[in-house]
Amino acid sequence: HDAWVLLQALGLRQSLWEKCGGKADRIKKQLASLKPEDLRKMREELVAGTKQLKFEQLAKKFLETGIDWFVEEMRPVDAEELHRERVKQLDDLSQAHQDAVE
């Protein structure tokens, strides 16, 4: 259900309510029929659909559709790059401070 709702928020799926004609039993059947492979494909579609968005853009899309239960998550590779950038910024600031003091 969550993956479907997230895809819907990104405009990549129609709402389950509309797809199933507003019938709760049809929604349950639709969700129950999803197989692990379907969920994997939905996850891949989510990743592809959000790759070009900045966090603020993604958050806005989610919040506009009432989704407030997401969190920012960084992949380890992204975290390492961010750490390297921050270390360089710190080194640059330390050098600038040292130059100003001398």
Tab-separated table of N, CA and C in Angstrom:
chain	number	residue	atom	x	y	z
A	1	HIS	N	0.812	-1.194	0.000
A	1	HIS	CA	0.000	0.000	0.000
A	1	HIS	C	0.857	1.259	0.000
A	2	ASP	N	1.884	1.285	0.861
A	2	ASP	CA	2.713	2.480	0.967
A	2	ASP	C	3.393	2.822	-0.350
A	3	ALA	N	3.959	1.808	-1.000
A	3	ALA	CA	4.644	2.060	-2.270
A	3	ALA	C	3.669	2.628	-3.298
A	4	TRP	N	2.469	2.087	-3.344
A	4	TRP	CA	1.461	2.578	-4.293
A	4	TRP	C	1.137	4.048	-4.005
A	5	VAL	N	0.942	4.368	-2.734
A	5	VAL	CA	0.590	5.735	-2.338
A	5	VAL	C	1.725	6.704	-2.686
A	6	LEU	N	2.966	6.282	-2.478
A	6	LEU	CA	4.104	7.137	-2.817
A	6	LEU	C	4.183	7.357	-4.328
A	7	LEU	N	3.979	6.296	-5.102
A	7	LEU	CA	3.965	6.435	-6.555
A	7	LEU	C	2.831	7.346	-7.004
A	8	GLN	N	1.695	7.235	-6.356
A	8	GLN	CA	0.559	8.104	-6.670
A	8	GLN	C	0.922	9.563	-6.390
A	9	ALA	N	1.590	9.824	-5.273
A	9	ALA	CA	1.974	11.188	-4.913
A	9	ALA	C	2.920	11.792	-5.949
A	10	LEU	N	3.709	10.946	-6.591
A	10	LEU	CA	4.641	11.418	-7.613
A	10	LEU	C	3.995	11.511	-8.992
A	11	GLY	N	2.715	11.134	-9.068
A	11	GLY	CA	2.004	11.177	-10.339
A	11	GLY	C	2.294	9.979	-11.228
A	12	LEU	N	2.833	8.908	-10.640
A	12	LEU	CA	3.191	7.717	-11.408
A	12	LEU	C	2.142	6.621	-11.339
A	13	ARG	N	1.122	6.787	-10.517
A	13	ARG	CA	0.014	5.830	-10.405
A	13	ARG	C	-1.273	6.608	-10.151
A	14	GLN	N	-2.387	6.054	-10.618
A	14	GLN	CA	-3.663	6.643	-10.251
A	14	GLN	C	-3.996	6.149	-8.836
A	15	SER	N	-4.922	6.802	-8.194
A	15	SER	CA	-5.256	6.393	-6.829
A	15	SER	C	-5.914	5.015	-6.849
A	16	LEU	N	-5.664	4.257	-5.809
A	16	LEU	CA	-6.297	2.944	-5.678
A	16	LEU	C	-7.814	3.099	-5.621
A	17	TRP	N	-8.273	4.136	-4.983
A	17	TRP	CA	-9.707	4.389	-4.855
A	17	TRP	C	-10.335	4.521	-6.234
A	18	GLU	N	-9.690	5.335	-7.094
A	18	GLU	CA	-10.211	5.521	-8.449
A	18	GLU	C	-10.070	4.240	-9.271
A	19	LYS	N	-8.923	3.608	-9.183
A	19	LYS	CA	-8.667	2.392	-9.966
A	19	LYS	C	-9.689	1.304	-9.655
A	20	CYS	N	-10.086	1.222	-8.393
A	20	CYS	CA	-10.998	0.163	-7.964
A	20	CYS	C	-12.439	0.650	-7.840
A	21	GLY	N	-12.717	1.794	-8.393
A	21	GLY	CA	-14.089	2.299	-8.402
A	21	GLY	C	-14.646	2.599	-7.023
A	22	GLY	N	-13.770	2.922	-6.078
A	22	GLY	CA	-14.234	3.267	-4.738
A	22	GLY	C	-14.721	2.087	-3.922
A	23	LYS	N	-14.377	0.889	-4.325
A	23	LYS	CA	-14.838	-0.312	-3.608
A	23	LYS	C	-13.693	-0.899	-2.781
A	24	ALA	N	-13.890	-0.891	-1.471
A	24	ALA	CA	-12.850	-1.336	-0.553
A	24	ALA	C	-12.437	-2.783	-0.796
A	25	ASP	N	-13.396	-3.649	-1.112
A	25	ASP	CA	-13.049	-5.052	-1.338
A	25	ASP	C	-12.157	-5.211	-2.564
A	26	ARG	N	-12.370	-4.390	-3.583
A	26	ARG	CA	-11.512	-4.443	-4.780
A	26	ARG	C	-10.116	-3.911	-4.469
A	27	ILE	N	-10.038	-2.906	-3.610
A	27	ILE	CA	-8.725	-2.372	-3.199
A	27	ILE	C	-7.955	-3.456	-2.459
A	28	LYS	N	-8.627	-4.141	-1.526
A	28	LYS	CA	-7.967	-5.225	-0.780
A	28	LYS	C	-7.477	-6.314	-1.717
A	29	LYS	N	-8.291	-6.691	-2.695
A	29	LYS	CA	-7.895	-7.720	-3.663
A	29	LYS	C	-6.707	-7.255	-4.489
A	30	GLN	N	-6.735	-6.006	-4.906
A	30	GLN	CA	-5.632	-5.444	-5.699
A	30	GLN	C	-4.329	-5.523	-4.916
A	31	LEU	N	-4.370	-5.100	-3.668
A	31	LEU	CA	-3.155	-5.122	-2.846
A	31	LEU	C	-2.719	-6.545	-2.512
A	32	ALA	N	-3.675	-7.422	-2.256
A	32	ALA	CA	-3.352	-8.813	-1.922
A	32	ALA	C	-2.744	-9.548	-3.111
A	33	SER	N	-3.054	-9.093	-4.312
A	33	SER	CA	-2.537	-9.775	-5.506
A	33	SER	C	-1.095	-9.404	-5.832
A	34	LEU	N	-0.565	-8.379	-5.155
A	34	LEU	CA	0.814	-7.968	-5.428
A	34	LEU	C	1.791	-9.042	-4.948
A	35	LYS	N	2.733	-9.353	-5.794
A	35	LYS	CA	3.752	-10.352	-5.485
A	35	LYS	C	5.051	-9.629	-5.127
A	36	PRO	N	5.992	-10.310	-4.490
A	36	PRO	CA	7.270	-9.667	-4.153
A	36	PRO	C	7.935	-8.998	-5.359
A	37	GLU	N	7.842	-9.625	-6.515
A	37	GLU	CA	8.428	-9.032	-7.728
A	37	GLU	C	7.744	-7.712	-8.078
A	38	ASP	N	6.434	-7.641	-7.875
A	38	ASP	CA	5.698	-6.396	-8.125
A	38	ASP	C	6.192	-5.287	-7.197
A	39	LEU	N	6.398	-5.641	-5.942
A	39	LEU	CA	6.866	-4.662	-4.961
A	39	LEU	C	8.280	-4.198	-5.293
A	40	ARG	N	9.124	-5.120	-5.760
A	40	ARG	CA	10.487	-4.750	-6.151
A	40	ARG	C	10.441	-3.771	-7.323
A	41	LYS	N	9.586	-4.041	-8.290
A	41	LYS	CA	9.453	-3.148	-9.436
A	41	LYS	C	8.929	-1.770	-9.010
A	42	MET	N	7.995	-1.768	-8.066
A	42	MET	CA	7.464	-0.497	-7.571
A	42	MET	C	8.568	0.301	-6.873
A	43	ARG	N	9.402	-0.399	-6.116
A	43	ARG	CA	10.510	0.276	-5.436
A	43	ARG	C	11.468	0.872	-6.460
A	44	GLU	N	11.791	0.101	-7.498
A	44	GLU	CA	12.678	0.604	-8.552
A	44	GLU	C	12.063	1.820	-9.242
A	45	GLU	N	10.763	1.778	-9.452
A	45	GLU	CA	10.071	2.905	-10.069
A	45	GLU	C	10.110	4.131	-9.158
A	46	LEU	N	9.970	3.905	-7.858
A	46	LEU	CA	10.081	5.010	-6.899
A	46	LEU	C	11.465	5.634	-6.935
A	47	VAL	N	12.484	4.795	-6.916
A	47	VAL	CA	13.862	5.296	-6.949
A	47	VAL	C	14.091	6.095	-8.226
A	48	ALA	N	13.685	5.547	-9.360
A	48	ALA	CA	13.860	6.238	-10.641
A	48	ALA	C	13.070	7.548	-10.676
A	49	GLY	N	11.884	7.530	-10.115
A	49	GLY	CA	11.018	8.711	-10.138
A	49	GLY	C	11.472	9.824	-9.218
A	50	THR	N	12.304	9.501	-8.247
A	50	THR	CA	12.751	10.511	-7.289
A	50	THR	C	14.209	10.912	-7.475
A	51	LYS	N	14.906	10.223	-8.333
A	51	LYS	CA	16.343	10.450	-8.503
A	51	LYS	C	16.690	11.887	-8.843
A	52	GLN	N	15.898	12.526	-9.674
A	52	GLN	CA	16.212	13.877	-10.139
A	52	GLN	C	15.653	14.963	-9.224
A	53	LEU	N	14.918	14.566	-8.194
A	53	LEU	CA	14.314	15.553	-7.293
A	53	LEU	C	15.223	15.844	-6.111
A	54	LYS	N	15.247	17.090	-5.694
A	54	LYS	CA	15.926	17.442	-4.453
A	54	LYS	C	14.988	17.071	-3.313
A	55	PHE	N	15.548	16.936	-2.123
A	55	PHE	CA	14.746	16.519	-0.978
A	55	PHE	C	13.556	17.455	-0.763
A	56	GLU	N	13.790	18.763	-0.893
A	56	GLU	CA	12.718	19.729	-0.656
A	56	GLU	C	11.580	19.547	-1.664
A	57	GLN	N	11.925	19.255	-2.925
A	57	GLN	CA	10.901	19.032	-3.948
A	57	GLN	C	10.095	17.776	-3.636
A	58	LEU	N	10.788	16.739	-3.246
A	58	LEU	CA	10.132	15.483	-2.905
A	58	LEU	C	9.228	15.669	-1.690
A	59	ALA	N	9.740	16.338	-0.669
A	59	ALA	CA	8.945	16.589	0.532
A	59	ALA	C	7.686	17.381	0.194
A	60	LYS	N	7.816	18.374	-0.673
A	60	LYS	CA	6.651	19.180	-1.071
A	60	LYS	C	5.592	18.313	-1.752
A	61	LYS	N	6.018	17.458	-2.685
A	61	LYS	CA	5.071	16.575	-3.376
A	61	LYS	C	4.354	15.667	-2.377
A	62	PHE	N	5.101	15.107	-1.440
A	62	PHE	CA	4.498	14.214	-0.458
A	62	PHE	C	3.542	14.974	0.458
A	63	LEU	N	3.986	16.106	0.971
A	63	LEU	CA	3.146	16.870	1.894
A	63	LEU	C	1.870	17.377	1.223
A	64	GLU	N	1.957	17.724	-0.066
A	64	GLU	CA	0.770	18.177	-0.802
A	64	GLU	C	-0.302	17.096	-0.890
A	65	THR	N	0.101	15.845	-0.796
A	65	THR	CA	-0.865	14.746	-0.876
A	65	THR	C	-1.131	14.123	0.497
A	66	GLY	N	-0.718	14.818	1.552
A	66	GLY	CA	-1.014	14.356	2.903
A	66	GLY	C	-0.047	13.313	3.452
A	67	ILE	N	1.067	13.116	2.777
A	67	ILE	CA	2.059	12.143	3.266
A	67	ILE	C	3.066	12.890	4.127
A	68	ASP	N	3.033	12.606	5.416
A	68	ASP	CA	3.976	13.258	6.325
A	68	ASP	C	4.790	12.228	7.102
A	69	TRP	N	4.786	11.001	6.629
A	69	TRP	CA	5.450	9.918	7.333
A	69	TRP	C	6.718	9.442	6.626
A	70	PHE	N	7.356	10.330	5.863
A	70	PHE	CA	8.603	9.963	5.191
A	70	PHE	C	9.780	10.554	5.967
A	71	VAL	N	10.941	10.009	5.722
A	71	VAL	CA	12.160	10.513	6.350
A	71	VAL	C	13.238	10.641	5.290
A	72	GLU	N	14.195	11.495	5.572
A	72	GLU	CA	15.334	11.620	4.670
A	72	GLU	C	16.314	10.511	5.005
A	73	GLU	N	16.703	9.783	3.980
A	73	GLU	CA	17.639	8.684	4.171
A	73	GLU	C	18.752	8.852	3.160
A	74	MET	N	19.988	8.681	3.622
A	74	MET	CA	21.123	8.792	2.710
A	74	MET	C	21.724	7.421	2.489
A	75	ARG	N	22.100	7.168	1.259
A	75	ARG	CA	22.816	5.938	0.965
A	75	ARG	C	24.238	6.106	1.482
A	76	PRO	N	24.910	5.022	1.871
A	76	PRO	CA	26.279	5.124	2.389
A	76	PRO	C	27.227	5.874	1.453
A	77	VAL	N	27.095	5.675	0.150
A	77	VAL	CA	27.970	6.366	-0.801
A	77	VAL	C	27.743	7.868	-0.720
A	78	ASP	N	26.478	8.288	-0.633
A	78	ASP	CA	26.161	9.708	-0.524
A	78	ASP	C	26.702	10.284	0.784
A	79	ALA	N	26.582	9.526	1.856
A	79	ALA	CA	27.051	9.990	3.156
A	79	ALA	C	28.568	10.183	3.137
A	80	GLU	N	29.280	9.273	2.492
A	80	GLU	CA	30.737	9.386	2.410
A	80	GLU	C	31.139	10.633	1.633
A	81	GLU	N	30.454	10.890	0.522
A	81	GLU	CA	30.761	12.071	-0.275
A	81	GLU	C	30.470	13.345	0.512
A	82	LEU	N	29.346	13.370	1.212
A	82	LEU	CA	28.995	14.522	2.034
A	82	LEU	C	30.046	14.744	3.118
A	83	HIS	N	30.512	13.664	3.722
A	83	HIS	CA	31.537	13.769	4.754
A	83	HIS	C	32.821	14.373	4.167
A	84	ARG	N	33.233	13.905	2.995
A	84	ARG	CA	34.452	14.441	2.357
A	84	ARG	C	34.296	15.934	2.069
A	85	GLU	N	33.113	16.329	1.580
A	85	GLU	CA	32.870	17.750	1.293
A	85	GLU	C	32.968	18.593	2.566
A	86	ARG	N	32.403	18.078	3.637
A	86	ARG	CA	32.430	18.827	4.902
A	86	ARG	C	33.843	18.924	5.473
A	87	VAL	N	34.621	17.867	5.330
A	87	VAL	CA	36.015	17.898	5.790
A	87	VAL	C	36.775	18.954	4.998
A	88	LYS	N	36.567	19.002	3.675
A	88	LYS	CA	37.249	19.999	2.844
A	88	LYS	C	36.819	21.404	3.246
A	89	GLN	N	35.517	21.601	3.482
A	89	GLN	CA	35.036	22.920	3.906
A	89	GLN	C	35.674	23.325	5.231
A	90	LEU	N	35.773	22.388	6.142
A	90	LEU	CA	36.392	22.665	7.436
A	90	LEU	C	37.857	23.030	7.257
A	91	ASP	N	38.563	22.287	6.416
A	91	ASP	CA	39.974	22.595	6.150
A	91	ASP	C	40.119	23.988	5.549
A	92	ASP	N	39.242	24.316	4.591
A	92	ASP	CA	39.284	25.638	3.958
A	92	ASP	C	39.017	26.746	4.974
A	93	LEU	N	38.023	26.533	5.837
A	93	LEU	CA	37.713	27.528	6.869
A	93	LEU	C	38.863	27.669	7.866
A	94	SER	N	39.447	26.555	8.241
A	94	SER	CA	40.585	26.599	9.178
A	94	SER	C	41.748	27.356	8.561
A	95	GLN	N	42.000	27.111	7.283
A	95	GLN	CA	43.090	27.819	6.604
A	95	GLN	C	42.782	29.311	6.515
A	96	ALA	N	41.549	29.653	6.166
A	96	ALA	CA	41.157	31.066	6.079
A	96	ALA	C	41.285	31.745	7.436
A	97	HIS	N	40.919	31.065	8.490
A	97	HIS	CA	41.062	31.609	9.836
A	97	HIS	C	42.533	31.810	10.179
A	98	GLN	N	43.338	30.818	9.866
A	98	GLN	CA	44.786	30.893	10.136
A	98	GLN	C	45.395	32.071	9.384
A	99	ASP	N	45.029	32.241	8.114
A	99	ASP	CA	45.553	33.347	7.311
A	99	ASP	C	45.120	34.688	7.879
A	100	ALA	N	43.898	34.777	8.397
A	100	ALA	CA	43.388	36.031	8.950
A	100	ALA	C	44.100	36.379	10.244
A	101	VAL	N	44.452	35.380	11.015
A	101	VAL	CA	45.113	35.621	12.313
A	101	VAL	C	46.548	36.054	12.105
A	102	GLU	N	47.205	35.562	11.087
A	102	GLU	CA	48.636	35.885	10.859
A	102	GLU	C	48.836	37.220	10.308
